[in-house]
Amino acid sequence: GIDGWQQIAGHFRDHAPALPVGAIAGISADNISEVIAAGADGAAIISALFMAADVKIAARNLLAKINQAREIT
């Protein structure tokens, strides 16, 4: 979950602060805001896009959520 990801991300940030830290697996429109707010520099959202009925709309919605989460943090 998010707590485990934050622990792992913290380890990498401590040891390689110049590298971006992303999140993969299970990322969807339902949790992308939480993932970005938790500190992810990016996320793999392949299934969230290609399982959607309309990829273009899904991409726009995910991007809006990512941008909104980045404004909050």
XYZ file of C-alpha atoms in Angstrom, residues 9-72:
64
model
C 10.699 5.568 -1.747
C 12.269 7.148 1.329
C 15.122 4.650 1.165
C 15.823 5.485 -2.476
C 15.529 9.227 -1.883
C 18.047 8.955 0.982
C 20.545 7.017 -1.122
C 19.993 8.495 -4.588
C 18.202 11.837 -4.179
C 18.723 12.875 -7.804
C 16.746 9.910 -9.153
C 12.988 10.134 -9.643
C 10.880 7.631 -7.731
C 7.809 6.211 -9.422
C 5.010 3.857 -8.510
C 3.895 0.819 -10.483
C 1.216 -1.840 -10.154
C -2.359 -1.205 -9.196
C -2.350 2.495 -10.027
C -5.744 3.703 -11.207
C -7.917 6.791 -11.371
C -9.141 5.842 -7.895
C -5.711 6.093 -6.258
C -3.445 8.180 -8.516
C -4.035 11.330 -6.441
C -2.999 9.520 -3.262
C 0.095 8.093 -4.979
C 1.257 11.501 -6.212
C 0.416 13.157 -2.884
C 2.539 10.475 -1.176
C 5.533 11.733 -3.149
C 5.702 9.717 -6.351
C 7.404 11.584 -9.166
C 5.382 9.534 -11.618
C 3.314 6.378 -11.969
C 2.869 3.554 -14.445
C -0.778 3.694 -15.447
C -0.861 1.325 -18.406
C -3.855 -0.749 -17.277
C -5.724 2.350 -16.136
C -5.469 3.662 -19.675
C -5.878 0.622 -21.848
C -8.640 -1.037 -19.853
C -10.727 2.145 -20.196
C -13.546 2.327 -22.698
C -12.060 5.573 -24.063
C -8.275 5.886 -23.693
C -8.256 9.592 -24.541
C -10.791 10.455 -21.849
C -9.031 8.207 -19.328
C -5.696 9.912 -20.071
C -7.213 13.361 -19.639
C -8.860 12.374 -16.354
C -5.674 10.812 -14.983
C -3.605 13.833 -15.985
C -6.081 16.177 -14.313
C -5.881 14.146 -11.099
C -2.085 14.089 -11.236
C -1.889 17.839 -11.770
C -4.389 18.501 -8.991
C -2.470 16.281 -6.559
C 0.783 18.064 -7.425
C -0.812 21.457 -6.696
C -1.893 20.261 -3.252
